[in-house]
Amino acid sequence: MTFVNYSASIAQSKGRAPIRAEDTAALRGLRLFDGIAEATFADLIAAGYLQFFPPGVTLIRERDPADFLHVVIEGTVELYAGSGGRETTMEFIRPVGAFILAAVLSDQIYLQSARTLTRARILMIPAERVRHWMAQDAGFMRMIVAELARGYRQAIKALKNQKLRTGAERLANWLITQSALQGTPGYVDLDIEKRVLAARLGMTPENLSRALASLAIHGVHSRGALIEIKDPAALAGFAKPDPLVDAPE
Amino acid sequence: MTFVNYSASIAQSKGRAPIRAEDTAALRGLRLFDGIAEATFADLIAAGYLQFFPPGVTLIRERDPADFLHVVIEGTVELYAGSGGRETTMEFIRPVGAFILAAVLSDQIYLQSARTLTRARILMIPAERVRHWMAQDAGFMRMIVAELARGYRQAIKALKNQKLRTGAERLANWLITQSALQGTPGYVDLDIEKRVLAARLGMTPENLSRALASLAIHGVHSRGALIEIKDPAALAGFAKPDPLVDAPE
DNA sequence: GTATTATATTGATCTGGATCAAATACCCAA
DNA sequence: TTGGGTATTTGATCCAGATCAATATAATAC
C-alpha cells in the first residue's frame, strides 16, 4: 500500500477532472442533492471535481483546514484518526456518502483523516461553495441538517458500541448488521482486510482472530474472507443486538 | 437519589410553568437564539416551558420519541445510555447547552437518556415547533446547523478519546481540560460524584481511584473533591493532550 | 511457477481494567 | 451529636485485551 497524497495536486489544478454530462444525471440522484434548486446543483457541480483514485490514497488529513466536501460515488473510503502515536479506524464511507460535512460547514480543521481502501470515485466540492449555497438555498440547508443529524447519531452509536461492549460482542453485532446489509442471512463476505476491520472494531488483528474463533460455539465459522453464520439466532443470543446501537442511521 | 419522571406530567399540563418576562431577556442571549427573527423567538418561547427540576430527575429516556428540545439554563444534566444491562455516561450538559437536537430535528427516538445531577432549570420547547420554525426561519436553521456540527465534532472527539487512550490517560487529559475551563491552573474542583466521572471516562469507580493514585508520580494529589495538580508540565508530559481530542467544541 | 512480501493465525506473556469483598470516609437526617 | 446509608478507597483475584514472537497463509511481482 502506497501513501501518495493526490489531493494537494488536485486542489491546485483548477481545470482538471471536469464532470461529464453522463455523470450529472447520476449525481442528481444523490440524497444530499434531493430537492435543492437546479441553480444550486448546477453551480456545485460546475465547481466540483469528480475523480478516480487508486487504493491507498490519502484524501484528507486530520488537522488540515477543510477545503473540500468529499462525496464517495464509488468504492470504499476509510476514516481514521490518530493521537499520541496510536491510530484507529473511525468509520467506512461507501456510496453514496459524504464526509466530513461538519468541518466544511463551520470552516474548521478536520478531526479525521481519510484514505481510499479500494479504487474509488470521489466528488469534491470546494468548501466555500458549499457554505455559500447553504446560506442561499433553504432546500440545500435542509438536506445538510438531515445529513449532519445522521452523522451525529451514527457517532453516538459508535461511542455506545465502544463503551458498552466487549470486543467479541462488537464483532458479533457487526456480523449480524453486515449480513443484513449484504442481504445474505447465512454468511458475511468481507470486502476489507481483517486488520482494518479490527481497527474499526477497536481491537488488534490478533484479538480479532481470537474473537472470531471464540464465536465458533455460537455457530460462526470463517474461511478466509467468508464468514459463515450457521445459527443466526444463537449468535444474536450472544450479541444482544440493539437498534439504538447497531441500526445504521 | 430518587428517579421520579417529571417530564411526562409536564408534557401533559399545557398551562404549567409559563415563562416570566424577566426570563425572556436572558433567553434571548442564548447562542441558539442569536440572530433569529423576533417572531420566531417569541413563538418558541411562548410554546416552551421553563422549569426547575430537583437533582436525580430523569428528563428523557432513550427509545422514547423526541417530543421536546431541552435547553439547560442552570445546573448540570447527565446524558447516559445503556445496552445489554450495562450503562455509561455519555456527556455532561451545562449552561447554556441544548440536548438532544438531532433526534428532535429528524423526528426520531432518543439515543440517550438524560437526568439532572443538580437542581436544574430547563427550557423545554415542543419538537414540532422547533421543526416548524427551522423550516421558516433561515437564521434559526443556521444556528441549528452550527449546533449540530458542534455536537457531531464533540462526539467524534469522545470516540477518539475512548479508542485511543487508556483510562489513566483519559483522566489526566480530563484534569488538564477541566482546570483550564475552571480557570484554576493548580487544581480541579469536582462538582460531580466520582462514580459519575468514572462512567464518563469509561471506567469503574474502583479504577478511577487507582488511576488517580497512579497519577501521583506526575504531581497529582486528591483530597476529596479537590484534585491538586502540582506540576502541570509533568502531567501534560504523561497525558499528551491533543486539541483534536480534548479541546471543547 | 517461484520468490517475495504482506496478511492472518497461533502461542506465550504481560498489562489494563473489571469484579468481588471489605474497610474507611463522608453526608445527611433525626 | 449520633446513626445509618452511601460513596470512596484498598486489596485480592479474574478476565479482556495488548504485545511480542513465531509460523502459516495468502497475495503479488517477477
Coordinates of C-alpha atoms in Angstrom, one line a residue, chain B residues 69-179:
Chain B
L69 CA -35.9 20.2 22.7
H70 CA -34.3 20.7 26.1
V71 CA -32.0 23.6 26.9
V72 CA -30.1 23.7 30.2
I73 CA -30.3 27.2 31.7
E74 CA -28.9 26.4 35.1
G75 CA -27.4 23.3 36.7
T76 CA -25.9 20.1 35.3
V77 CA -27.5 17.4 33.3
E78 CA -26.0 14.0 32.6
L79 CA -26.6 12.2 29.3
Y80 CA -26.3 8.5 29.7
A81 CA -27.1 5.4 27.7
G82 CA -27.4 1.7 28.3
S83 CA -27.4 -1.6 26.4
G84 CA -27.4 -5.2 27.3
G85 CA -27.6 -4.5 31.1
R86 CA -24.6 -2.1 31.1
E87 CA -24.8 1.7 31.4
T88 CA -22.4 4.5 30.7
T89 CA -22.3 8.3 30.9
M90 CA -22.0 10.0 27.5
E91 CA -21.7 13.7 28.3
F92 CA -22.5 16.4 30.8
I93 CA -24.6 19.3 29.7
R94 CA -24.0 22.6 31.4
P95 CA -25.5 26.1 30.8
V96 CA -26.1 27.0 28.2
G97 CA -26.4 23.8 26.2
A98 CA -29.1 22.1 24.2
F99 CA -29.8 18.3 24.0
I100 CA -30.6 16.3 22.0
L101 CA -31.2 18.3 18.9
A102 CA -30.6 15.6 16.3
A103 CA -33.5 13.4 17.4
V104 CA -35.8 16.4 17.5
L105 CA -34.9 17.6 14.1
S106 CA -35.3 14.3 12.3
D107 CA -38.3 13.3 14.4
Q108 CA -36.7 10.1 15.7
I109 CA -36.3 8.4 19.1
Y110 CA -33.7 9.5 21.6
L111 CA -30.4 7.5 21.6
Q112 CA -29.6 8.8 25.1
S113 CA -31.3 9.4 28.4
A114 CA -30.9 12.5 30.5
R115 CA -31.1 13.1 34.2
T116 CA -30.4 16.1 36.4
L117 CA -27.3 15.8 38.6
T118 CA -28.1 19.0 40.4
R119 CA -31.1 21.2 40.8
A120 CA -31.5 22.5 37.3
R121 CA -33.5 24.9 35.3
I122 CA -34.5 23.5 31.9
L123 CA -36.2 25.2 28.9
M124 CA -38.4 22.7 27.0
I125 CA -39.6 23.6 23.5
P126 CA -42.0 21.2 21.7
A127 CA -40.2 19.4 19.0
E128 CA -42.9 20.2 16.4
R129 CA -42.3 24.0 17.0
V130 CA -38.6 23.6 16.5
R131 CA -39.1 21.8 13.2
H132 CA -41.7 24.3 12.1
W133 CA -39.5 27.3 12.7
M134 CA -36.4 25.7 11.3
A135 CA -38.2 25.5 8.0
Q136 CA -39.5 29.1 8.2
D137 CA -36.5 31.0 9.6
A138 CA -33.2 30.7 7.8
G139 CA -31.4 32.4 10.6
F140 CA -32.7 29.8 13.1
M141 CA -31.7 27.0 10.8
R142 CA -28.2 28.4 10.5
M143 CA -27.9 28.3 14.3
I144 CA -29.2 24.7 14.3
V145 CA -26.6 23.7 11.7
A146 CA -23.9 25.2 13.8
E147 CA -25.1 23.5 17.0
L148 CA -25.4 20.2 15.2
A149 CA -21.9 20.4 13.7
R150 CA -20.6 21.2 17.2
G151 CA -22.3 18.2 18.7
Y152 CA -21.1 15.9 15.9
R153 CA -17.5 17.0 16.4
Q154 CA -17.8 16.6 20.1
A155 CA -19.0 13.0 19.6
I156 CA -16.1 12.3 17.3
K157 CA -13.7 13.6 19.9
A158 CA -15.2 11.5 22.6
L159 CA -14.9 8.4 20.4
K160 CA -11.2 9.1 19.7
N161 CA -10.6 9.7 23.4
Q162 CA -12.2 6.3 24.1
K163 CA -10.5 4.3 21.4
L164 CA -7.0 5.8 21.5
R165 CA -6.3 6.2 25.2
T166 CA -6.1 4.2 28.4
G167 CA -8.2 5.1 31.4
A168 CA -5.4 6.9 33.2
E169 CA -4.7 9.0 30.1
R170 CA -8.3 9.9 29.8
L171 CA -8.3 11.0 33.4
A172 CA -5.1 13.0 33.0
N173 CA -6.4 14.8 30.0
W174 CA -9.8 15.5 31.7
L175 CA -7.9 17.1 34.6
I176 CA -6.0 19.3 32.2
T177 CA -9.0 20.4 30.3
Q178 CA -11.1 20.9 33.4
S179 CA -8.5 23.0 35.3

